[in-house]
mmCIF file of C-alpha atoms in Angstrom:
data_model
loop_
_atom_site.group_PDB
_atom_site.id
_atom_site.type_symbol
_atom_site.label_atom_id
_atom_site.label_comp_id
_atom_site.label_asym_id
_atom_site.label_seq_id
_atom_site.Cartn_x
_atom_site.Cartn_y
_atom_site.Cartn_z
ATOM 1 C CA MET F 109 64.190 56.800 97.026
ATOM 2 C CA ASN F 110 65.473 53.796 98.932
ATOM 3 C CA TYR F 111 64.907 53.092 102.608
ATOM 4 C CA SER F 112 68.377 54.157 103.842
ATOM 5 C CA LYS F 113 68.140 57.576 102.155
ATOM 6 C CA LEU F 114 64.666 58.090 103.596
ATOM 7 C CA LYS F 115 65.907 57.090 107.050
ATOM 8 C CA THR F 116 68.832 59.538 106.771
ATOM 9 C CA LEU F 117 66.464 62.302 105.688
ATOM 10 C CA VAL F 118 64.196 61.655 108.679
ATOM 11 C CA TYR F 119 67.201 61.779 111.055
ATOM 12 C CA LEU F 120 68.344 65.067 109.550
ATOM 13 C CA LEU F 121 64.866 66.565 109.892
ATOM 14 C CA VAL F 122 64.615 65.465 113.534
ATOM 15 C CA ALA F 123 68.095 66.851 114.288
ATOM 16 C CA GLY F 124 67.199 70.129 112.590
ATOM 17 C CA PHE F 125 64.011 70.386 114.636
ATOM 18 C CA ILE F 126 65.892 69.749 117.887
ATOM 19 C CA LEU F 127 68.559 72.317 117.058
ATOM 20 C CA SER F 128 65.995 74.906 116.014
ATOM 21 C CA SER F 129 64.057 74.438 119.252
ATOM 22 C CA CYS F 130 67.068 75.496 121.331
ATOM 23 C CA SER F 131 67.372 79.175 122.074
ATOM 24 C CA SER F 132 69.511 80.885 119.520
ATOM 25 C CA ILE F 133 72.540 83.091 119.905
ATOM 26 C CA ASP F 134 72.470 86.318 117.930
ATOM 27 C CA ILE F 135 75.665 88.270 117.204
ATOM 28 C CA PHE F 136 75.651 92.017 116.579
ATOM 29 C CA LYS F 137 78.616 93.987 115.244
ATOM 30 C CA GLU F 138 78.919 97.653 116.210
ATOM 31 C CA ASN F 139 81.374 100.468 117.066
ATOM 32 C CA VAL F 140 83.716 100.021 114.112
ATOM 33 C CA GLU F 141 86.189 102.914 114.369
ATOM 34 C CA THR F 142 88.938 101.489 112.178
ATOM 35 C CA PRO F 143 88.852 98.620 109.663
ATOM 36 C CA VAL F 144 90.602 95.327 110.233
ATOM 37 C CA ASN F 145 93.500 95.598 107.803
ATOM 38 C CA THR F 146 96.551 93.962 109.352
ATOM 39 C CA PRO F 147 97.096 90.407 110.515
ATOM 40 C CA TYR F 148 97.245 90.306 114.307
ATOM 41 C CA GLU F 149 99.830 87.947 115.744
ATOM 42 C CA SER F 150 99.594 88.703 119.480
ATOM 43 C CA PHE F 151 96.842 89.659 121.905
ATOM 44 C CA VAL F 152 96.140 90.457 125.533
ATOM 45 C CA ILE F 153 92.955 90.107 127.568
ATOM 46 C CA MET F 154 92.551 93.331 129.508
ATOM 47 C CA ASN F 155 90.198 91.829 132.128
ATOM 48 C CA LYS F 156 92.813 89.215 133.034
ATOM 49 C CA GLU F 157 95.661 91.719 133.383
ATOM 50 C CA VAL F 158 93.708 94.370 135.282
ATOM 51 C CA GLY F 159 91.710 91.915 137.414
ATOM 52 C CA VAL F 160 88.232 93.140 136.439
ATOM 53 C CA ASN F 161 85.456 90.569 136.192
ATOM 54 C CA GLY F 162 83.068 90.869 133.269
ATOM 55 C CA PHE F 163 80.508 88.497 134.833
ATOM 56 C CA ASN F 164 78.842 88.172 138.224
ATOM 57 C CA SER F 165 80.293 84.688 138.694
ATOM 58 C CA GLN F 166 84.065 84.447 139.042
ATOM 59 C CA PHE F 167 83.989 80.858 137.750
ATOM 60 C CA VAL F 168 82.183 81.898 134.546
ATOM 61 C CA ASP F 169 84.574 84.827 134.162
ATOM 62 C CA GLN F 170 87.621 82.547 134.323
ATOM 63 C CA GLN F 171 86.025 80.128 131.855
ATOM 64 C CA VAL F 172 85.435 82.985 129.384
ATOM 65 C CA GLN F 173 89.080 84.040 129.669
ATOM 66 C CA ILE F 174 90.233 80.483 129.030
ATOM 67 C CA HIS F 175 87.928 80.112 126.007
ATOM 68 C CA ILE F 176 89.088 83.369 124.426
ATOM 69 C CA GLU F 177 92.752 82.595 125.051
ATOM 70 C CA GLU F 178 92.572 79.024 123.726
ATOM 71 C CA ALA F 179 90.579 79.981 120.625
ATOM 72 C CA LEU F 180 93.043 82.686 119.614
ATOM 73 C CA GLN F 181 96.099 80.550 120.404
ATOM 74 C CA ASN F 182 94.664 77.719 118.324
ATOM 75 C CA ARG F 183 94.472 80.213 115.455
ATOM 76 C CA GLY F 184 98.208 80.906 115.779
ATOM 77 C CA MET F 185 98.145 84.069 117.886
ATOM 78 C CA SER F 186 100.320 84.383 120.979
ATOM 79 C CA TYR F 187 99.484 85.911 124.350
ATOM 80 C CA ASP F 188 101.698 88.987 124.906
ATOM 81 C CA LYS F 189 100.936 91.280 127.812
ATOM 82 C CA LEU F 190 103.810 93.698 127.092
ATOM 83 C CA LYS F 191 103.368 94.652 123.407
ATOM 84 C CA PRO F 192 100.137 93.124 122.085
ATOM 85 C CA GLU F 193 98.867 93.873 118.603
ATOM 86 C CA LEU F 194 95.275 93.309 119.758
ATOM 87 C CA VAL F 195 93.603 94.195 123.059
ATOM 88 C CA ILE F 196 90.455 92.332 124.099
ATOM 89 C CA ARG F 197 88.045 93.584 126.741
ATOM 90 C CA TYR F 198 84.779 91.861 127.669
ATOM 91 C CA THR F 199 81.782 92.506 129.872
ATOM 92 C CA SER F 200 78.268 91.179 130.292
ATOM 93 C CA ASN F 201 74.744 92.380 130.803
ATOM 94 C CA GLU F 202 72.641 89.917 132.776
ATOM 95 C CA ASP F 203 69.008 91.061 132.860
ATOM 96 C CA LYS F 204 66.387 89.014 134.718
ATOM 97 C CA ARG F 205 62.982 89.090 133.030
ATOM 98 C CA GLN F 206 59.594 87.419 133.115
ATOM 99 C CA ARG F 207 57.364 86.237 130.329
ATOM 100 C CA GLU F 208 53.612 85.763 130.606
ATOM 101 C CA ILE F 209 52.241 82.348 129.654
ATOM 102 C CA ASN F 210 48.596 81.904 128.721
ATOM 103 C CA ASN F 211 47.337 78.462 129.753
ATOM 104 C CA ASN F 212 44.101 77.520 128.012
ATOM 105 C CA TYR F 213 42.760 74.386 129.634
ATOM 106 C CA ASN F 214 39.805 73.998 127.257
ATOM 107 C CA PRO F 215 40.364 70.852 125.158
ATOM 108 C CA TYR F 216 37.583 71.676 122.709
ATOM 109 C CA PRO F 217 37.866 73.897 119.653
ATOM 110 C CA PHE F 218 36.070 77.226 119.806
ATOM 111 C CA TRP F 219 33.116 76.394 117.568
ATOM 112 C CA GLY F 220 32.881 72.611 117.931
ATOM 113 C CA TYR F 221 31.592 72.521 121.498
ATOM 114 C CA ARG F 222 29.005 75.324 121.184
ATOM 115 C CA VAL F 223 26.547 72.931 119.554
ATOM 116 C CA TRP F 224 26.262 71.015 122.821
ATOM 117 C CA ASN F 225 26.729 73.887 125.246
ATOM 118 C CA PRO F 226 25.737 77.283 123.844
ATOM 119 C CA TRP F 227 26.863 79.090 127.024
ATOM 120 C CA MET F 228 30.416 77.744 126.914
ATOM 121 C CA TYR F 229 31.923 80.783 125.153
ATOM 122 C CA SER F 230 29.195 83.274 125.875
ATOM 123 C CA PRO F 231 30.212 86.365 127.861
ATOM 124 C CA TYR F 232 27.209 85.642 130.064
ATOM 125 C CA GLY F 233 28.204 82.038 130.757
ATOM 126 C CA PRO F 234 30.155 80.785 133.802
ATOM 127 C CA ASN F 235 33.075 79.339 131.816
ATOM 128 C CA PHE F 236 33.851 82.248 129.498
ATOM 129 C CA ASN F 237 37.017 83.351 131.241
ATOM 130 C CA ASN F 238 38.533 80.005 132.224
ATOM 131 C CA ASN F 239 41.988 80.810 130.820
ATOM 132 C CA SER F 240 44.693 81.055 133.445
ATOM 133 C CA ARG F 241 47.867 83.027 133.125
ATOM 134 C CA SER F 242 51.203 82.414 134.712
ATOM 135 C CA SER F 243 54.684 83.757 134.287
ATOM 136 C CA SER F 244 58.078 82.163 133.855
ATOM 137 C CA SER F 245 61.415 83.704 134.672
ATOM 138 C CA TYR F 246 64.362 83.843 132.311
ATOM 139 C CA GLU F 247 67.531 85.845 131.930
ATOM 140 C CA LEU F 248 68.427 87.879 128.875
ATOM 141 C CA LEU F 249 72.175 87.464 128.651
ATOM 142 C CA GLN F 250 74.501 89.682 126.633
ATOM 143 C CA VAL F 251 78.207 88.962 126.224
ATOM 144 C CA ILE F 252 79.989 92.090 124.949
ATOM 145 C CA VAL F 253 83.548 91.833 123.609
ATOM 146 C CA ASP F 254 85.600 94.829 122.429
ATOM 147 C CA PHE F 255 88.495 94.271 120.028
ATOM 148 C CA ILE F 256 90.915 97.216 120.196
ATOM 149 C CA ASP F 257 93.897 98.118 118.035
ATOM 150 C CA PRO F 258 96.391 99.613 120.557
ATOM 151 C CA LYS F 259 98.605 101.230 117.886
ATOM 152 C CA GLU F 260 95.741 103.357 116.599
ATOM 153 C CA ASP F 261 93.938 103.396 119.968
ATOM 154 C CA LYS F 262 90.637 102.678 118.199
ATOM 155 C CA LEU F 263 87.995 99.981 118.290
ATOM 156 C CA LEU F 264 88.167 97.408 115.539
ATOM 157 C CA MET F 265 84.685 96.320 116.534
ATOM 158 C CA THR F 266 82.382 95.508 119.411
ATOM 159 C CA LEU F 267 80.650 92.152 119.129
ATOM 160 C CA THR F 268 77.597 91.519 121.279
ATOM 161 C CA GLY F 269 76.185 88.012 121.660
ATOM 162 C CA VAL F 270 72.599 87.824 122.920
ATOM 163 C CA THR F 271 70.825 84.717 124.202
ATOM 164 C CA GLU F 272 68.224 83.651 126.749
ATOM 165 C CA VAL F 273 68.867 81.478 129.789
ATOM 166 C CA SER F 274 65.819 79.863 131.366
ATOM 167 C CA ASN F 275 67.651 77.485 133.691
ATOM 168 C CA PRO F 276 70.487 78.796 135.919
ATOM 169 C CA LYS F 277 72.234 75.402 135.665
ATOM 170 C CA HIS F 278 72.797 75.982 131.941
ATOM 171 C CA LYS F 279 74.024 79.567 132.270
ATOM 172 C CA SER F 280 77.746 78.820 132.080
ATOM 173 C CA LYS F 281 77.244 76.636 128.987
ATOM 174 C CA LYS F 282 75.258 79.412 127.288
ATOM 175 C CA VAL F 283 77.899 82.013 128.161
ATOM 176 C CA LEU F 284 80.695 79.835 126.771
ATOM 177 C CA ALA F 285 78.730 79.009 123.614
ATOM 178 C CA THR F 286 78.089 82.726 123.086
ATOM 179 C CA THR F 287 81.759 83.553 123.684
ATOM 180 C CA ASP F 288 82.849 80.868 121.213
ATOM 181 C CA LYS F 289 80.468 82.237 118.594
ATOM 182 C CA ILE F 290 81.791 85.783 119.105
ATOM 183 C CA ILE F 291 85.427 84.679 118.756
ATOM 184 C CA SER F 292 84.540 82.630 115.681
ATOM 185 C CA PHE F 293 82.818 85.692 114.167
ATOM 186 C CA PHE F 294 85.902 87.837 114.848
ATOM 187 C CA LEU F 295 88.272 85.273 113.362
ATOM 188 C CA ASP F 296 86.090 85.101 110.239
ATOM 189 C CA GLU F 297 86.340 88.906 109.989
ATOM 190 C CA LEU F 298 90.147 88.595 110.165
ATOM 191 C CA GLU F 299 90.136 85.978 107.408
ATOM 192 C CA ASN F 300 87.906 88.137 105.197
ATOM 193 C CA ALA F 301 90.183 91.148 105.735
ATOM 194 C CA ARG F 302 93.201 89.180 104.485
ATOM 195 C CA LYS F 303 91.504 88.302 101.188
#
């Protein structure tokens, strides 16, 4: 193996590690009342027409609408609020949570230091319980999108994207990434139905 191939392999491994360290986005498909069997050429976003926000932040809500609309229009569908072939409705579940973190400040392995200090890990010793615990806050974020066939008045599917947000500054990016992944999943379902 020559040097350039080895260098490329190392870059790919580093990039894979970085991408795997980011919190993932999981997509769940549920509530299928009718199969996707016709090509949809027009759509409407119910939240936009009715004026109902699916998110706590109005800015994030508008960004989600724009992302959904642009993704479907790029796929050749048109926005039609009078006679749409597909109705889209979205909402969110934003749940604040805490996780416990165990901080062990002991730099020595469990058995290696006992030779020099037999009371280090003894229940009778002064340093037995020197672990400290703290908690960190995060938000479990769910983006829920319903795809409805108005002719049959049934759900094609409900797609739920789940991710974690640990920094409020990155929340809008996470929401948009989750929305993009949901729309991509739906468009793949449409492509598979046409085959």
